[in-house]
Amino acid sequence: MQVFKCASCGREIKPAAQCPHCGADQPQWIEHLAEIERSIAEMKAREAAIAAEQRQLAAKMQAALFQRDILAHAGEERIKQATRPRRVLRRRPGRRPPTATTGAPPRVPRQDSPPGPE
């Protein structure tokens, strides 16, 4: 705590509106009070700036955590897909797919024979 000299009696006193010894008004008390008020106002402004920065950092962190979770989930899904055995469809023996060609030539429908000379 700051110590002042009384303007009237010259004794050292703690900050006060009046000297506790002689009762004289202390003008430096008003200046000291104004200085403390300015200091408090500066601290409040800095506190508001810090709070705004903290909110901004929290939003960035939340976005980063969300992206990390998405990428981690995608990586886990890839690993699942890579390690899962593939399902293979096998045909029954003796069955051919409808698109398979046979060994015999394709059948051609019969056509009427052209009329011959009479």
mmCIF file of C-alpha atoms in Angstrom:
data_model
loop_
_atom_site.group_PDB
_atom_site.id
_atom_site.type_symbol
_atom_site.label_atom_id
_atom_site.label_comp_id
_atom_site.label_asym_id
_atom_site.label_seq_id
_atom_site.Cartn_x
_atom_site.Cartn_y
_atom_site.Cartn_z
ATOM 1 C CA MET A 1 0.000 0.000 0.000
ATOM 2 C CA GLN A 2 1.247 3.463 -0.898
ATOM 3 C CA VAL A 3 2.124 5.954 1.848
ATOM 4 C CA PHE A 4 1.490 9.715 1.547
ATOM 5 C CA LYS A 5 2.765 12.775 3.389
ATOM 6 C CA CYS A 6 0.104 14.965 4.910
ATOM 7 C CA ALA A 7 -0.029 18.330 3.131
ATOM 8 C CA SER A 8 -0.652 20.079 6.471
ATOM 9 C CA CYS A 9 1.380 18.347 9.202
ATOM 10 C CA GLY A 10 3.924 16.455 7.017
ATOM 11 C CA ARG A 11 3.455 13.087 8.725
ATOM 12 C CA GLU A 12 3.339 9.902 6.647
ATOM 13 C CA ILE A 13 -0.175 8.549 6.417
ATOM 14 C CA LYS A 14 -2.005 5.797 4.615
ATOM 15 C CA PRO A 15 -4.269 6.884 1.729
ATOM 16 C CA ALA A 16 -7.252 8.670 3.270
ATOM 17 C CA ALA A 17 -9.516 11.609 2.540
ATOM 18 C CA GLN A 18 -8.345 13.344 5.760
ATOM 19 C CA CYS A 19 -5.211 13.130 7.850
ATOM 20 C CA PRO A 20 -5.898 11.026 10.972
ATOM 21 C CA HIS A 21 -3.567 13.304 12.989
ATOM 22 C CA CYS A 22 -4.512 16.864 12.017
ATOM 23 C CA GLY A 23 -7.766 16.290 10.104
ATOM 24 C CA ALA A 24 -6.626 18.215 6.998
ATOM 25 C CA ASP A 25 -8.055 17.250 3.605
ATOM 26 C CA GLN A 26 -5.634 15.304 1.450
ATOM 27 C CA PRO A 27 -5.639 16.298 -2.268
ATOM 28 C CA GLN A 28 -3.297 13.458 -3.307
ATOM 29 C CA TRP A 29 -5.967 11.006 -2.139
ATOM 30 C CA ILE A 30 -8.238 12.104 -5.006
ATOM 31 C CA GLU A 31 -5.367 11.686 -7.516
ATOM 32 C CA HIS A 32 -4.545 8.261 -6.104
ATOM 33 C CA LEU A 33 -8.208 7.238 -6.312
ATOM 34 C CA ALA A 34 -8.357 8.358 -9.958
ATOM 35 C CA GLU A 35 -5.196 6.378 -10.710
ATOM 36 C CA ILE A 36 -6.707 3.250 -9.143
ATOM 37 C CA GLU A 37 -9.926 3.790 -11.129
ATOM 38 C CA ARG A 38 -7.911 3.968 -14.384
ATOM 39 C CA SER A 39 -6.018 0.838 -13.432
ATOM 40 C CA ILE A 40 -9.275 -1.015 -12.726
ATOM 41 C CA ALA A 41 -10.734 0.121 -16.078
ATOM 42 C CA GLU A 42 -7.599 -1.120 -17.911
ATOM 43 C CA MET A 43 -7.804 -4.472 -16.128
ATOM 44 C CA LYS A 44 -11.481 -4.863 -17.030
ATOM 45 C CA ALA A 45 -10.729 -4.117 -20.686
ATOM 46 C CA ARG A 46 -7.892 -6.658 -20.674
ATOM 47 C CA GLU A 47 -10.162 -9.211 -18.968
ATOM 48 C CA ALA A 48 -12.798 -8.732 -21.695
ATOM 49 C CA ALA A 49 -10.146 -9.185 -24.396
ATOM 50 C CA ILE A 50 -8.873 -12.360 -22.719
ATOM 51 C CA ALA A 51 -12.424 -13.725 -22.452
ATOM 52 C CA ALA A 52 -13.026 -13.050 -26.162
ATOM 53 C CA GLU A 53 -9.754 -14.762 -27.067
ATOM 54 C CA GLN A 54 -10.667 -17.709 -24.841
ATOM 55 C CA ARG A 55 -14.039 -18.100 -26.601
ATOM 56 C CA GLN A 56 -12.304 -17.970 -29.981
ATOM 57 C CA LEU A 57 -9.766 -20.599 -28.922
ATOM 58 C CA ALA A 58 -12.533 -22.818 -27.540
ATOM 59 C CA ALA A 59 -14.388 -22.636 -30.878
ATOM 60 C CA LYS A 60 -11.210 -23.510 -32.816
ATOM 61 C CA MET A 61 -10.485 -26.393 -30.465
ATOM 62 C CA GLN A 62 -14.020 -27.733 -30.828
ATOM 63 C CA ALA A 63 -13.719 -27.629 -34.636
ATOM 64 C CA ALA A 64 -10.345 -29.388 -34.503
ATOM 65 C CA LEU A 65 -11.679 -32.095 -32.192
ATOM 66 C CA PHE A 66 -14.660 -32.617 -34.491
ATOM 67 C CA GLN A 67 -12.388 -33.003 -37.537
ATOM 68 C CA ARG A 68 -10.143 -35.393 -35.615
ATOM 69 C CA ASP A 69 -13.124 -37.541 -34.662
ATOM 70 C CA ILE A 70 -14.354 -37.664 -38.264
ATOM 71 C CA LEU A 71 -10.925 -38.659 -39.581
ATOM 72 C CA ALA A 72 -10.412 -41.239 -36.846
ATOM 73 C CA HIS A 73 -13.807 -42.792 -37.593
ATOM 74 C CA ALA A 74 -13.018 -42.891 -41.326
ATOM 75 C CA GLY A 75 -9.698 -44.598 -40.586
ATOM 76 C CA GLU A 76 -11.390 -47.178 -38.392
ATOM 77 C CA GLU A 77 -13.933 -47.899 -41.142
ATOM 78 C CA ARG A 78 -11.142 -48.395 -43.684
ATOM 79 C CA ILE A 79 -9.393 -50.841 -41.392
ATOM 80 C CA LYS A 80 -12.676 -52.717 -40.857
ATOM 81 C CA GLN A 81 -13.282 -52.911 -44.602
ATOM 82 C CA ALA A 82 -9.719 -54.105 -45.254
ATOM 83 C CA THR A 83 -9.799 -56.831 -42.613
ATOM 84 C CA ARG A 84 -13.322 -58.085 -43.291
ATOM 85 C CA PRO A 85 -13.334 -61.152 -45.559
ATOM 86 C CA ARG A 86 -14.920 -60.503 -48.905
ATOM 87 C CA ARG A 87 -18.056 -62.348 -49.723
ATOM 88 C CA VAL A 88 -17.636 -64.395 -52.868
ATOM 89 C CA LEU A 89 -20.677 -65.651 -54.737
ATOM 90 C CA ARG A 90 -20.094 -69.080 -56.174
ATOM 91 C CA ARG A 91 -22.224 -70.685 -58.842
ATOM 92 C CA ARG A 92 -23.726 -74.053 -58.374
ATOM 93 C CA PRO A 93 -22.050 -76.716 -60.451
ATOM 94 C CA GLY A 94 -23.758 -77.308 -63.790
ATOM 95 C CA ARG A 95 -25.391 -73.903 -63.987
ATOM 96 C CA ARG A 96 -24.238 -71.352 -66.471
ATOM 97 C CA PRO A 97 -24.867 -67.670 -66.382
ATOM 98 C CA PRO A 98 -27.438 -66.454 -68.899
ATOM 99 C CA THR A 99 -24.773 -64.635 -70.841
ATOM 100 C CA ALA A 100 -22.549 -67.677 -71.344
ATOM 101 C CA THR A 101 -22.247 -69.049 -74.871
ATOM 102 C CA THR A 102 -22.875 -72.697 -75.597
ATOM 103 C CA GLY A 103 -20.608 -74.978 -77.586
ATOM 104 C CA ALA A 104 -23.259 -75.461 -80.339
ATOM 105 C CA PRO A 105 -23.879 -72.775 -82.956
ATOM 106 C CA PRO A 106 -26.852 -70.543 -82.298
ATOM 107 C CA ARG A 107 -30.163 -71.763 -83.660
ATOM 108 C CA VAL A 108 -31.505 -69.972 -86.701
ATOM 109 C CA PRO A 109 -35.234 -70.092 -87.282
ATOM 110 C CA ARG A 110 -36.404 -71.869 -90.461
ATOM 111 C CA GLN A 111 -37.318 -69.718 -93.363
ATOM 112 C CA ASP A 112 -39.806 -70.506 -96.074
ATOM 113 C CA SER A 113 -38.107 -71.748 -99.182
ATOM 114 C CA PRO A 114 -38.472 -69.462 -102.194
ATOM 115 C CA PRO A 115 -40.917 -70.703 -104.792
ATOM 116 C CA GLY A 116 -39.072 -72.744 -107.371
ATOM 117 C CA PRO A 117 -39.673 -72.787 -111.201
ATOM 118 C CA GLU A 118 -42.775 -74.628 -112.191
#
